[in-house]
Coordinates of C-alpha atoms and ligand atoms in Angstrom, one line a residue:
M3 CA 12.1 -35.1 34.9
K4 CA 9.1 -34.2 32.7
T5 CA 6.1 -33.0 34.6
K6 CA 3.5 -32.7 31.8
Q7 CA 0.2 -32.2 33.6
S8 CA -1.6 -29.3 32.0
D9 CA -2.1 -27.7 28.6
Q10 CA -1.7 -24.3 30.2
L11 CA 1.2 -22.2 31.3
R12 CA 1.3 -22.3 35.1
L13 CA 3.0 -19.8 37.3
F14 CA 4.0 -21.2 40.7
Y15 CA 4.1 -18.3 43.1
H16 CA 3.5 -17.3 46.7
P17 CA 1.4 -14.4 47.8
S18 CA 4.1 -13.2 50.2
S19 CA 6.8 -13.2 47.5
S20 CA 7.6 -9.8 46.0
A21 CA 9.3 -11.4 43.0
S22 CA 6.2 -13.4 42.2
M23 CA 4.1 -10.2 42.4
R24 CA 6.3 -8.6 39.7
V25 CA 5.1 -11.2 37.2
I26 CA 1.5 -11.0 38.3
L27 CA 1.4 -7.2 38.0
Y28 CA 2.9 -7.6 34.5
L29 CA 0.1 -10.0 33.6
R30 CA -2.7 -7.9 34.9
C31 CA -1.4 -4.5 33.8
R32 CA -0.6 -5.9 30.3
G33 CA -4.1 -7.2 30.0
V34 CA -3.0 -10.9 29.6
P35 CA -6.2 -13.0 29.8
R36 CA -6.4 -14.8 33.1
E37 CA -6.8 -18.1 31.4
A38 CA -3.5 -17.7 29.5
V39 CA -1.4 -18.3 32.7
E40 CA -2.8 -20.2 35.6
L41 CA -1.6 -19.0 39.0
V42 CA -0.7 -21.9 41.3
S43 CA 0.1 -20.9 44.9
T44 CA 2.9 -22.9 46.6
G45 CA 2.8 -23.9 50.2
I46 CA 5.0 -22.6 52.9
G47 CA 6.8 -24.6 55.6
T48 CA 10.0 -24.6 57.6
D49 CA 13.2 -26.5 57.0
H50 CA 15.2 -28.6 59.5
R51 CA 16.5 -25.4 61.1
G52 CA 13.1 -23.8 61.3
I53 CA 13.7 -21.4 58.5
V54 CA 10.8 -20.6 56.3
V55 CA 10.9 -22.2 52.9
F56 CA 8.4 -22.4 50.0
T57 CA 7.0 -25.8 49.3
M58 CA 5.3 -27.6 46.4
P59 CA 1.5 -27.3 46.7
E60 CA -0.1 -30.3 48.5
G61 CA -2.2 -32.3 46.1
D62 CA -1.1 -30.6 42.9
P63 CA -0.6 -33.1 40.0
V64 CA 3.0 -31.9 39.6
T65 CA 3.7 -32.5 43.3
E66 CA 2.3 -36.0 42.9
V67 CA 4.6 -36.7 40.0
L68 CA 7.6 -35.4 41.9
G69 CA 6.7 -37.4 45.0
T70 CA 7.8 -34.6 47.4
T71 CA 6.8 -31.2 48.5
D72 CA 10.4 -30.1 48.6
L73 CA 10.5 -27.1 46.2
T74 CA 14.2 -27.7 45.4
A75 CA 13.1 -30.9 43.5
F76 CA 11.2 -28.6 41.2
N77 CA 13.5 -25.6 41.1
P78 CA 17.0 -26.3 42.5
E79 CA 17.2 -22.7 43.6
G80 CA 14.3 -23.2 45.9
R81 CA 12.8 -19.9 44.9
V82 CA 9.6 -18.6 43.4
P83 CA 8.2 -17.7 40.9
I84 CA 8.5 -20.6 38.4
L85 CA 6.8 -20.7 35.0
L86 CA 5.9 -24.3 34.1
F87 CA 5.2 -25.1 30.4
P88 CA 2.8 -27.8 29.2
D89 CA 5.8 -29.8 27.9
G90 CA 7.5 -29.8 31.3
R91 CA 10.0 -27.1 30.7
K92 CA 10.4 -24.6 33.6
L93 CA 11.6 -21.0 33.6
T94 CA 12.8 -19.1 36.6
Q95 CA 13.9 -15.5 37.2
T96 CA 11.2 -12.8 36.8
G97 CA 12.9 -10.8 34.1
P98 CA 13.3 -13.7 31.6
I99 CA 9.8 -15.0 32.5
I100 CA 8.2 -11.6 31.6
E101 CA 10.3 -11.3 28.5
Y102 CA 9.3 -14.7 27.3
L103 CA 5.6 -14.1 28.0
E104 CA 5.8 -10.8 26.2
A105 CA 7.5 -12.4 23.2
T106 CA 5.3 -15.4 22.8
L107 CA 1.8 -14.6 24.1
N108 CA -0.5 -13.2 21.5
I109 CA -1.9 -10.5 23.7
P110 CA -5.0 -8.9 22.2
G111 CA -4.9 -5.1 22.4
G112 CA -3.1 -3.2 25.2
Q113 CA 0.4 -2.0 24.9
S114 CA 3.8 -3.2 25.9
L115 CA 4.9 -2.2 29.3
L116 CA 8.2 -0.9 28.0
P117 CA 8.2 2.5 26.3
E118 CA 8.9 2.8 22.5
D119 CA 11.7 5.3 23.2
P120 CA 14.9 3.3 23.8
W121 CA 16.2 5.7 26.4
A122 CA 13.0 5.5 28.3
T123 CA 13.1 1.7 28.1
A124 CA 16.7 1.8 29.4
E125 CA 15.5 4.0 32.3
A126 CA 12.7 1.5 33.1
K127 CA 15.1 -1.4 33.0
R128 CA 17.6 0.4 35.2
I129 CA 15.0 0.7 37.9
M130 CA 14.0 -3.0 37.4
W131 CA 17.6 -4.0 37.9
I132 CA 18.1 -1.9 41.0
V133 CA 15.1 -3.6 42.5
A134 CA 15.9 -7.1 41.4
A135 CA 19.6 -7.2 41.8
D136 CA 20.5 -4.6 44.4
T137 CA 17.5 -4.3 46.7
Q138 CA 15.4 -7.5 46.9
P139 CA 18.2 -10.0 47.8
Y140 CA 18.9 -8.1 51.0
Q141 CA 15.2 -8.0 52.0
N142 CA 14.7 -11.8 52.1
I143 CA 13.5 -12.6 55.7
P144 CA 14.7 -16.2 55.7
F145 CA 18.2 -14.9 54.8
I146 CA 18.1 -12.3 57.6
I147 CA 17.0 -15.0 60.2
Q148 CA 19.7 -17.4 59.0
A149 CA 22.4 -14.7 59.2
M150 CA 21.3 -13.8 62.8
G151 CA 21.1 -17.4 63.9
E152 CA 24.1 -18.9 62.2
W153 CA 26.5 -16.2 61.2
G154 CA 26.4 -13.9 64.1
M155 CA 24.7 -11.0 62.5
V156 CA 23.2 -8.4 64.9
K157 CA 19.9 -9.5 66.2
A158 CA 16.7 -7.5 65.6
E159 CA 13.1 -8.0 64.6
P160 CA 13.6 -9.5 61.1
T161 CA 11.2 -7.2 59.2
K162 CA 12.9 -4.1 60.6
H163 CA 16.4 -5.4 60.6
P164 CA 19.2 -2.7 60.1
L165 CA 20.5 -4.6 57.1
R166 CA 17.1 -4.4 55.4
E167 CA 16.7 -0.8 56.3
H168 CA 20.2 0.1 55.1
Y169 CA 19.6 -1.3 51.6
I170 CA 16.1 0.1 51.3
R171 CA 17.5 3.6 52.1
R172 CA 20.5 3.2 49.9
E173 CA 18.6 1.9 46.8
F174 CA 15.3 3.7 47.2
G175 CA 17.5 6.9 47.7
A176 CA 19.1 6.2 44.4
I177 CA 15.8 5.5 42.6
E178 CA 14.4 8.7 44.1
L179 CA 17.1 10.7 42.4
L180 CA 16.5 8.9 39.1
L181 CA 12.8 9.5 39.4
Q182 CA 13.4 13.3 39.5
S183 CA 14.2 13.2 35.8
C184 CA 12.1 10.2 34.5
A185 CA 8.9 10.0 36.6
G186 CA 5.6 11.2 35.5
R187 CA 2.5 9.8 37.0
F188 CA 4.4 6.5 37.1
A189 CA 8.1 5.7 37.4
V190 CA 8.9 6.4 33.8
G191 CA 6.5 8.8 32.3
D192 CA 2.7 8.7 32.5
N193 CA 2.2 5.1 31.5
I194 CA 2.7 2.0 33.6
T195 CA 6.0 0.3 32.7
L196 CA 7.8 -2.8 34.0
A197 CA 9.6 -0.4 36.4
D198 CA 6.3 0.1 38.3
C199 CA 5.7 -3.7 38.3
F200 CA 9.0 -4.2 40.0
L201 CA 8.7 -1.2 42.4
V202 CA 5.3 -1.9 43.8
P203 CA 6.1 -5.2 45.5
Q204 CA 9.4 -3.8 46.8
I205 CA 7.6 -0.8 48.3
R206 CA 5.0 -3.1 49.7
N207 CA 7.7 -5.1 51.4
A208 CA 9.4 -2.0 52.7
L209 CA 6.2 -1.0 54.5
L210 CA 7.1 -3.7 57.0
T211 CA 10.1 -1.6 58.2
D212 CA 10.0 1.6 60.4
I213 CA 11.2 3.8 57.5
D214 CA 8.9 6.7 56.7
L215 CA 8.8 6.1 53.0
D216 CA 6.4 9.0 52.3
R217 CA 8.8 11.5 53.9
E218 CA 12.1 10.1 52.7
F219 CA 11.2 9.2 49.1
P220 CA 8.4 11.6 48.1
I221 CA 8.5 10.9 44.3
L222 CA 8.7 7.1 44.9
W223 CA 5.7 7.5 47.2
S224 CA 3.6 9.4 44.7
V225 CA 4.4 6.6 42.1
W226 CA 3.2 4.0 44.7
E227 CA 0.0 6.0 45.4
N228 CA -0.7 6.4 41.7
M229 CA -0.2 2.6 41.2
L230 CA -2.6 1.9 44.1
A231 CA -5.2 4.0 42.3
V232 CA -5.1 1.6 39.4
P233 CA -7.9 -1.0 40.0
E234 CA -6.0 -4.0 38.5
V235 CA -3.0 -3.2 40.7
M236 CA -5.1 -2.9 43.9
L237 CA -6.8 -6.2 43.0
V238 CA -3.4 -7.9 42.8
L239 CA -2.4 -6.6 46.2
E240 CA -5.7 -7.6 47.8
E241 CA -5.5 -11.1 46.3
A242 CA -2.0 -11.4 47.8
G243 CA -3.2 -10.5 51.3
G244 CA -3.4 -6.7 51.3
V245 CA -1.4 -3.5 50.7
V246 CA 1.3 -4.4 53.2
Q247 CA 3.2 -7.6 52.5
P248 CA 2.2 -10.4 54.9
A249 CA 5.3 -11.3 57.0
V250 CA 5.8 -15.0 57.1
F251 CA 8.2 -16.6 59.6
N252 CA 8.1 -19.0 62.4
P253 CA 7.6 -16.8 65.5
E254 CA 8.9 -19.6 67.7
K255 CA 12.2 -19.8 65.8
F256 CA 12.3 -16.1 65.6
Q257 CA 12.5 -15.9 69.4
T258 CA 15.3 -18.3 69.4
Y259 CA 17.3 -16.4 66.8
T260 CA 16.8 -13.0 68.4
K261 CA 17.5 -14.1 72.0
E262 CA 20.9 -12.8 73.2
K263 CA 23.2 -15.7 74.0
Ligands
GSH19 N1 16.0 -13.1 41.2 C1 14.9 -13.9 41.5 C2 14.5 -13.7 42.9 C3 13.5 -14.8 43.3 C4 13.4 -14.8 44.9 O1 14.3 -14.5 45.6 N2 12.2 -15.2 45.4 C5 12.1 -15.3 46.8 C6 10.7 -14.9 47.2 S1 10.5 -13.2 46.8 C7 12.3 -16.7 47.3 O2 11.8 -17.6 46.6 N3 13.0 -16.9 48.4 C8 13.1 -18.2 49.0 C9 14.5 -18.4 49.5 O3 15.3 -17.5 49.5 O4 14.8 -19.5 50.0 C10 13.8 -13.6 40.5 O5 13.8 -12.5 39.9 O6 12.9 -14.4 40.2

């Protein structure tokens, strides 16, 4: 279905979504003018099982055309972020969204967020992939809640669940070793790269756990602190609800899922 409603690119995102924040950090750190990509916050709700889902924003022209707030009518994966084009095309997946914007937006000044040196670029992309493919999928709170409630996974407070903490330790541990040879002020050298845009939301998410990130991953932590010192980065975090990612789940359902049967 075509959903032509605006002459602008529109990024459907949610402030609690770490994947969405990767793209927003790219936009701000790359110096893309705010008017080039309109940010549209989705809503949040619960499905028939009480599990948190993102929803189409109430009252948005696109929602009106779709006739439903069910996000899967807009993106069959039911995930954010989603880039909507003026002609109705939609693009999902943060890596391709960023690559497309970089290739097509005529960005005045600034520099690409990938280094000129191919090896350094490969190092940045390796960190991006570790975050996107090997870390974030295991951090998804709705998935943790569903696994506890429906598939017999050990019950624990979702944000501090052992599955989450295991994959944070495993993957951040690997990144820490990589950073020993590639980090400077930021993850790869002294300039912000896409690796930092992917790391920051993942670290922000990991702050919800009991892991002592500062002690266990000191280089990663220094990259995080150096990123927080960048005004554009801090603004993105503040606009998304603060330095620590807001946890969104239905506490009532959470009690049900964590109660021993
Ligand atoms: N690989 C995807 C990940 C997108 C993703 O998992 N987004 C999460 C929010 S951070 C989401 O929409 N989750 C909803 C769900 O799992 O139902 C990307 O890079 O865009």
